[in-house]
Amino acid sequence: MPEEELLAEVYRGRVLTLVPLNDRGSLVPEAEAALKEKYLRWCETRGGGDCLGLFMDGPYLRTDDRRTLALALAFGTVLDETREALGRELSPQAMLSSLVWAAGLYLTLWLVPEPSTKAVAAALSVMLLAWLGVDTVWGLMDGWASMAHRAHEATTFEELREAGEEFGRRIGTDAARAMILSVAALSGRTLGEVAARMRSLPQFNPLQAQWAAQGFRGSVGVAVQEVAAVEVVVEGGRALVVLTSPQAPLALNVLSRSDDSGTAGGHSGTVAIQHRGGNKQVVLGNGQRWHLPRGKDLHDIPAEDRLGDELKAAAERIARRWGQGELSNKERAAIERARDAGNENSARHLEGLARGRWVNARLKEEFPQLQWSSKGVDAVDPRPGGFKYEVLSGTSENFAVHGRRMATEFFRMIFF
């Protein structure tokens, strides 16, 4: 029988997708393959290829990918206008991809804000409130929740198009343009820079007048610079928007480059993989690699991790002892069947899995004090304040797979 690693995405007890983690095997989900084909066909007039970058973390569309595609379909002609306006930019499709993903991330943060990213949602909310008014922004939020739910349930491109176009009709062309413009203004800038940019826009005076007419005090630019959080609540059938300000402004580049090169908690680190779900993998200056779920950053990584260092050294030492003679009869037979079928990639993949299992077993013998498991994270230090560890071969594919598979876990990657 063919062997595959499958990813199941579950929402409220239901499996929404069950797809292979890579496209090297023989199993091809027909509905997902058809959706992929129609998406690529849609991209042909929008820069070609994977124009929204939906396949950067897997060969098939996942739930967040479908939600993003539905949002792009909702933007409709506004997205095409934006691409044309980019003219001879180096990569207009890359710019569009960034804008659509940022808009989708903002809307998600608005509904479920995280402490480290509330300022992002809040600043964008201020801009949209100034452009569109409270009622329209409330409709945008409600419409997004409905569209996101339908996108999660969709299995065909036509269902995604219907969900997106309904959202587009609900918010209208002006709101779609305001969303694109707001995201473009915010991307990669600090709040102070955005405030200055807003004041230079030709529409700033009408925006300021509308802002004041809605009962908000002060300048739109000042509000963008100082706002820290936004809450939308319903009271007596009315939508109320509550804004709060901190003692100092917060940098907006946390949207896509949180802790990329700064220091925190005694560490300097670089984001190696930014996953679509908001989780990320960081490589520290000392070579350690950690997986950070949403809400975690460099501050949460311990200043010292002696146990992890010992695990890493042992994993590298054990991996050097690996050879073909360590394969079990079952593993050897599976690899030979793959090679006989002419699937060299699958054979290498199976051998890599066997090597990983062998190293994991030897580590389990050397570190019996850890809690080892075949499900979830490989090893857990049961002591108070102990950390979790995942053992894996250090290939780019393996790093990406493990981050997707355990998006909500905080653990150190022990690679060899």
XYZ file of C-alpha atoms in Angstrom:
416
model
C 0.000 0.000 0.000
C 1.220 3.561 -0.679
C 2.529 5.431 2.351
C 1.797 9.132 2.772
C 2.037 11.799 5.455
C -1.367 13.475 5.606
C -2.457 16.745 7.175
C -5.967 16.871 8.658
C -7.404 20.306 9.441
C -10.188 20.104 12.006
C -12.698 22.815 12.881
C -15.324 22.319 15.617
C -14.911 18.552 15.515
C -15.157 18.283 11.722
C -12.347 17.431 9.322
C -12.250 20.204 6.708
C -9.292 18.921 4.682
C -7.201 15.769 4.539
C -4.317 16.254 2.103
C -0.767 14.954 1.584
C 1.934 17.109 3.148
C 3.950 16.937 -0.083
C 3.290 16.089 -3.724
C 5.937 13.395 -4.063
C 3.672 10.460 -3.339
C 1.072 8.673 -5.422
C -2.050 9.895 -3.599
C -3.760 12.887 -5.251
C -6.988 14.236 -3.688
C -9.243 14.922 -6.676
C -11.235 17.839 -5.235
C -8.077 19.584 -3.975
C -6.284 19.012 -7.280
C -9.245 20.504 -9.199
C -9.320 23.541 -6.890
C -5.570 23.985 -7.358
C -5.916 23.834 -11.151
C -8.670 26.464 -11.260
C -6.761 28.763 -8.898
C -3.676 28.591 -11.139
C -5.888 29.298 -14.154
C -7.277 32.365 -12.341
C -3.683 33.508 -11.722
C -2.783 33.374 -15.431
C -4.017 36.947 -16.013
C -2.616 38.177 -12.694
C 1.088 37.549 -13.053
C 0.938 33.798 -13.594
C 2.016 30.892 -11.430
C 1.066 30.919 -7.738
C 0.154 34.621 -7.863
C -1.021 34.835 -4.224
C 1.717 32.619 -2.779
C -0.771 30.030 -1.517
C 1.525 27.051 -2.114
C 4.521 28.347 -0.156
C 3.761 26.009 2.760
C 2.240 23.018 0.973
C 1.116 21.664 -2.404
C -2.633 22.056 -1.793
C -4.915 24.839 -0.555
C -5.507 24.729 3.186
C -8.309 26.469 5.067
C -6.373 29.735 5.476
C -5.391 29.594 1.786
C -9.035 29.200 0.754
C -10.024 32.099 3.003
C -7.334 34.284 1.423
C -8.363 33.295 -2.105
C -11.996 34.129 -1.291
C -10.854 37.565 -0.047
C -8.915 38.144 -3.280
C -12.053 37.213 -5.246
C -14.029 39.635 -3.055
C -11.682 42.472 -3.974
C -12.430 41.648 -7.628
C -11.734 44.516 -10.026
C -10.126 46.569 -7.236
C -7.316 44.007 -7.064
C -6.899 44.150 -10.835
C -6.824 47.968 -10.678
C -4.109 47.775 -8.027
C -1.999 45.439 -10.137
C -2.296 47.712 -13.158
C -1.382 50.727 -11.009
C 1.846 48.992 -9.974
C 2.968 49.362 -13.571
C 6.548 48.221 -14.095
C 7.266 47.255 -10.499
C 9.809 44.461 -10.091
C 7.164 41.968 -8.975
C 3.604 43.332 -8.947
C 2.183 39.884 -8.208
C 4.390 39.644 -5.099
C 3.061 43.046 -3.991
C -0.517 41.892 -4.519
C 0.156 38.678 -2.625
C 1.504 40.662 0.337
C -1.479 43.026 0.328
C -4.081 40.249 0.202
C -2.361 38.192 2.911
C -1.914 41.266 5.136
C -5.569 42.223 4.707
C -6.667 38.697 5.593
C -4.355 38.617 8.613
C -5.681 41.980 9.814
C -9.297 40.844 9.575
C -8.457 37.666 11.492
C -6.640 39.668 14.193
C -9.645 41.943 14.478
C -11.914 39.037 15.384
C -9.379 37.240 17.616
C -6.706 39.821 18.546
C -3.436 38.660 20.072
C -1.668 40.815 22.706
C 1.435 41.373 20.550
C -0.532 42.378 17.450
C -3.458 44.402 18.778
C -1.842 47.620 17.608
C -1.844 46.337 14.043
C -5.581 45.705 14.067
C -6.214 48.931 15.964
C -4.270 51.193 13.585
C -5.969 49.704 10.543
C -9.325 50.084 12.275
C -8.680 53.799 12.805
C -7.921 54.265 9.112
C -11.002 52.338 8.001
C -13.211 54.151 10.508
C -12.024 57.468 9.080
C -12.555 56.377 5.493
C -15.764 54.379 5.807
C -17.539 55.165 9.061
C -18.567 52.945 11.964
C -21.557 51.309 10.277
C -19.592 50.232 7.211
C -16.702 48.911 9.299
C -19.122 46.912 11.425
C -20.659 45.465 8.241
C -17.179 44.622 6.986
C -16.416 42.717 10.185
C -19.693 40.811 10.132
C -19.341 40.045 6.421
C -15.780 38.803 6.885
C -16.857 36.343 9.590
C -19.561 34.970 7.291
C -17.211 34.733 4.295
C -14.462 33.053 6.341
C -16.933 30.391 7.527
C -18.123 29.706 3.977
C -14.527 29.556 2.717
C -13.684 26.955 5.379
C -16.589 24.827 4.183
C -15.925 25.309 0.446
C -14.586 22.424 -1.622
C -14.670 23.989 -5.110
C -13.409 27.159 -6.760
C -17.009 28.089 -7.632
C -18.028 27.979 -3.961
C -15.065 30.185 -3.044
C -15.944 32.628 -5.810
C -19.545 32.803 -4.604
C -18.470 33.430 -0.997
C -15.955 36.081 -2.040
C -18.254 37.893 -4.450
C -21.054 38.009 -1.872
C -18.639 39.625 0.590
C -17.499 42.012 -2.151
C -21.089 43.069 -2.889
C -21.714 43.549 0.805
C -18.786 45.881 1.476
C -18.746 47.625 -1.927
C -15.950 48.926 -4.116
C -15.107 51.924 -1.912
C -14.530 49.746 1.154
C -12.376 47.338 -0.861
C -10.252 50.244 -2.129
C -9.945 51.642 1.405
C -8.809 48.252 2.706
C -6.124 47.883 0.019
C -4.925 51.478 0.516
C -4.820 51.124 4.312
C -2.840 47.892 4.205
C -0.439 49.367 1.651
C 0.096 52.443 3.830
C 0.805 50.371 6.939
C 2.998 47.600 5.533
C 6.577 47.758 6.801
C 6.219 51.134 8.553
C 6.096 52.300 12.141
C 2.954 53.958 13.474
C 4.637 57.358 13.420
C 5.589 56.934 9.765
C 2.030 55.930 8.904
C 0.653 58.992 10.697
C 2.905 61.254 8.646
C 1.958 59.419 5.453
C -1.747 59.857 6.191
C -1.377 63.605 6.688
C 0.228 63.864 3.239
C -2.678 62.127 1.460
C -4.908 64.420 -0.649
C -7.975 62.916 1.090
C -6.717 63.729 4.589
C -8.892 66.809 5.236
C -12.179 65.063 4.273
C -11.073 62.057 6.327
C -10.425 64.289 9.335
C -13.850 65.897 8.937
C -15.588 62.512 8.786
C -13.558 61.324 11.786
C -14.759 64.291 13.841
C -18.353 63.918 12.582
C -18.454 60.407 14.056
C -17.666 61.784 17.505
C -13.985 60.847 17.682
C -11.683 63.439 19.255
C -8.292 64.572 18.021
C -6.578 63.947 14.697
C -6.800 60.741 12.664
C -3.005 60.773 12.335
C -2.518 61.038 16.102
C -5.023 58.242 16.681
C -3.157 55.970 14.254
C 0.111 56.690 16.027
C -1.141 56.221 19.592
C -3.865 53.569 19.444
C -2.919 50.256 21.066
C -6.088 48.172 20.938
C -9.521 48.165 19.376
C -12.671 46.426 20.546
C -15.952 46.265 18.670
C -18.903 45.495 20.938
C -22.687 45.477 20.569
C -24.705 47.408 23.128
C -28.413 47.952 22.771
C -28.309 46.904 19.137
C -25.633 49.502 18.295
C -22.058 48.849 17.229
C -19.585 50.629 19.496
C -15.883 50.971 18.674
C -13.611 51.400 21.706
C -10.021 52.553 21.173
C -7.251 52.611 23.801
C -3.787 54.220 23.742
C -0.479 53.198 25.358
C 2.238 55.362 26.812
C 4.245 55.057 23.609
C 3.653 53.925 20.011
C 4.332 50.338 18.946
C 6.184 49.385 15.746
C 3.848 48.113 13.033
C 6.358 45.804 11.373
C 5.314 43.052 13.811
C 2.768 42.218 11.111
C 5.265 40.279 9.051
C 8.700 40.630 10.601
C 8.255 40.318 14.363
C 11.652 40.053 16.051
C 13.406 39.454 12.700
C 16.655 41.057 13.701
C 16.128 42.754 17.023
C 16.969 41.529 20.467
C 14.660 40.373 23.213
C 15.142 38.391 26.368
C 18.915 38.358 25.815
C 18.526 36.818 22.338
C 19.039 37.931 18.774
C 17.229 35.908 16.151
C 15.987 35.654 12.601
C 12.596 34.408 11.420
C 13.380 31.352 9.274
C 9.776 30.427 8.419
C 6.694 32.604 8.901
C 3.729 30.215 8.777
C 0.337 31.297 7.500
C -1.291 30.575 10.846
C 0.770 33.244 12.622
C 3.231 30.751 14.110
C 6.890 31.019 13.125
C 10.298 29.398 13.439
C 13.239 31.475 14.627
C 16.960 30.751 14.499
C 18.911 32.336 17.358
C 22.390 33.751 17.136
C 23.698 30.674 18.976
C 22.231 28.332 16.341
C 19.200 27.157 18.331
C 15.963 26.832 16.364
C 12.626 27.325 18.141
C 9.023 27.069 16.998
C 6.884 29.922 18.351
C 3.083 29.696 18.225
C 0.941 32.802 17.970
C 1.394 35.035 21.004
C 4.977 33.882 21.701
C 8.141 35.771 20.785
C 11.867 35.826 21.574
C 11.122 36.915 25.152
C 9.642 33.472 25.837
C 12.792 31.538 24.840
C 14.949 30.684 27.882
C 18.278 32.449 28.231
C 19.875 29.037 28.769
C 18.712 25.542 27.791
C 21.332 23.003 28.898
C 19.050 20.011 28.406
C 18.277 21.087 24.852
C 21.983 21.574 24.159
C 22.697 18.057 25.433
C 19.918 16.636 23.251
C 21.265 18.471 20.202
C 24.818 17.202 20.730
C 23.583 13.646 21.281
C 21.356 13.745 18.187
C 24.253 14.850 15.978
C 26.566 12.210 17.465
C 23.994 9.427 17.023
C 23.069 10.504 13.476
C 26.712 10.095 12.404
C 26.439 6.375 13.283
C 23.515 5.808 10.929
C 24.002 3.482 7.980
C 22.006 1.279 5.615
C 22.551 -1.622 7.981
C 20.244 -0.001 10.519
C 17.190 -0.391 8.273
C 14.603 -2.949 9.359
C 13.448 -5.558 6.854
C 10.093 -3.789 6.520
C 11.740 -0.408 5.916
C 14.184 -1.871 3.399
C 11.348 -3.577 1.491
C 9.303 -0.352 1.322
C 12.296 1.589 -0.033
C 13.032 -1.102 -2.638
C 9.387 -1.074 -3.800
C 9.541 2.696 -4.278
C 12.778 2.431 -6.290
C 11.377 -0.440 -8.401
C 8.411 1.813 -9.227
C 10.855 4.507 -10.380
C 10.004 6.868 -7.506
C 13.448 7.846 -6.231
C 12.096 10.860 -4.327
C 9.718 8.653 -2.365
C 12.551 6.182 -1.650
C 14.749 8.966 -0.245
C 11.828 10.242 1.802
C 11.197 6.795 3.302
C 14.879 6.394 4.118
C 14.884 9.791 5.834
C 11.894 8.762 7.941
C 13.656 5.534 8.932
C 16.799 7.449 9.895
C 14.734 9.841 12.005
C 12.978 6.998 13.822
C 16.350 5.332 14.519
C 17.897 8.499 15.956
C 14.756 9.140 18.000
C 14.896 5.635 19.487
C 18.565 6.005 20.512
C 17.855 9.401 22.105
C 14.971 7.887 24.036
C 17.407 5.364 25.515
C 19.924 8.059 26.493
C 17.349 10.443 27.998
C 14.867 8.259 29.908
C 14.065 11.162 32.238
C 12.069 12.826 29.430
C 8.470 11.988 28.591
C 8.586 10.559 25.049
C 5.547 10.280 22.812
C 4.759 9.133 19.262
C 2.039 11.780 19.018
C 2.565 15.527 19.147
C 5.947 16.808 20.345
C 8.554 14.039 20.690
C 9.898 14.806 24.177
C 8.765 16.830 27.178
C 10.861 17.778 30.207
C 8.432 16.993 33.078
C 10.228 19.210 35.580
C 8.593 22.527 36.561
C 9.423 25.073 33.881
C 10.629 22.320 31.518
C 10.403 22.681 27.741
C 9.296 20.567 24.799
C 11.595 19.163 22.101
C 10.993 17.848 18.591
C 13.645 15.626 16.977
C 13.943 15.902 13.187
C 16.346 15.785 10.287
C 17.353 19.316 9.318
C 15.864 19.580 5.833
C 13.819 22.596 4.754
C 10.854 20.332 4.009
C 11.008 18.746 7.455
C 11.201 22.118 9.199
C 8.126 23.337 7.293
C 6.137 20.139 7.913
C 6.785 20.086 11.667
C 5.808 23.750 12.010
C 2.526 23.182 10.184
C 1.756 19.991 12.049
C 2.121 21.526 15.531
C 1.243 25.163 14.958
C 0.059 25.752 18.538
C 3.030 24.152 20.327
C 6.050 25.989 21.765
C 9.137 23.783 21.358
C 12.816 23.671 20.476
C 13.806 21.852 17.306
C 16.555 19.253 17.825
C 17.802 18.724 14.283
C 20.653 16.675 12.895
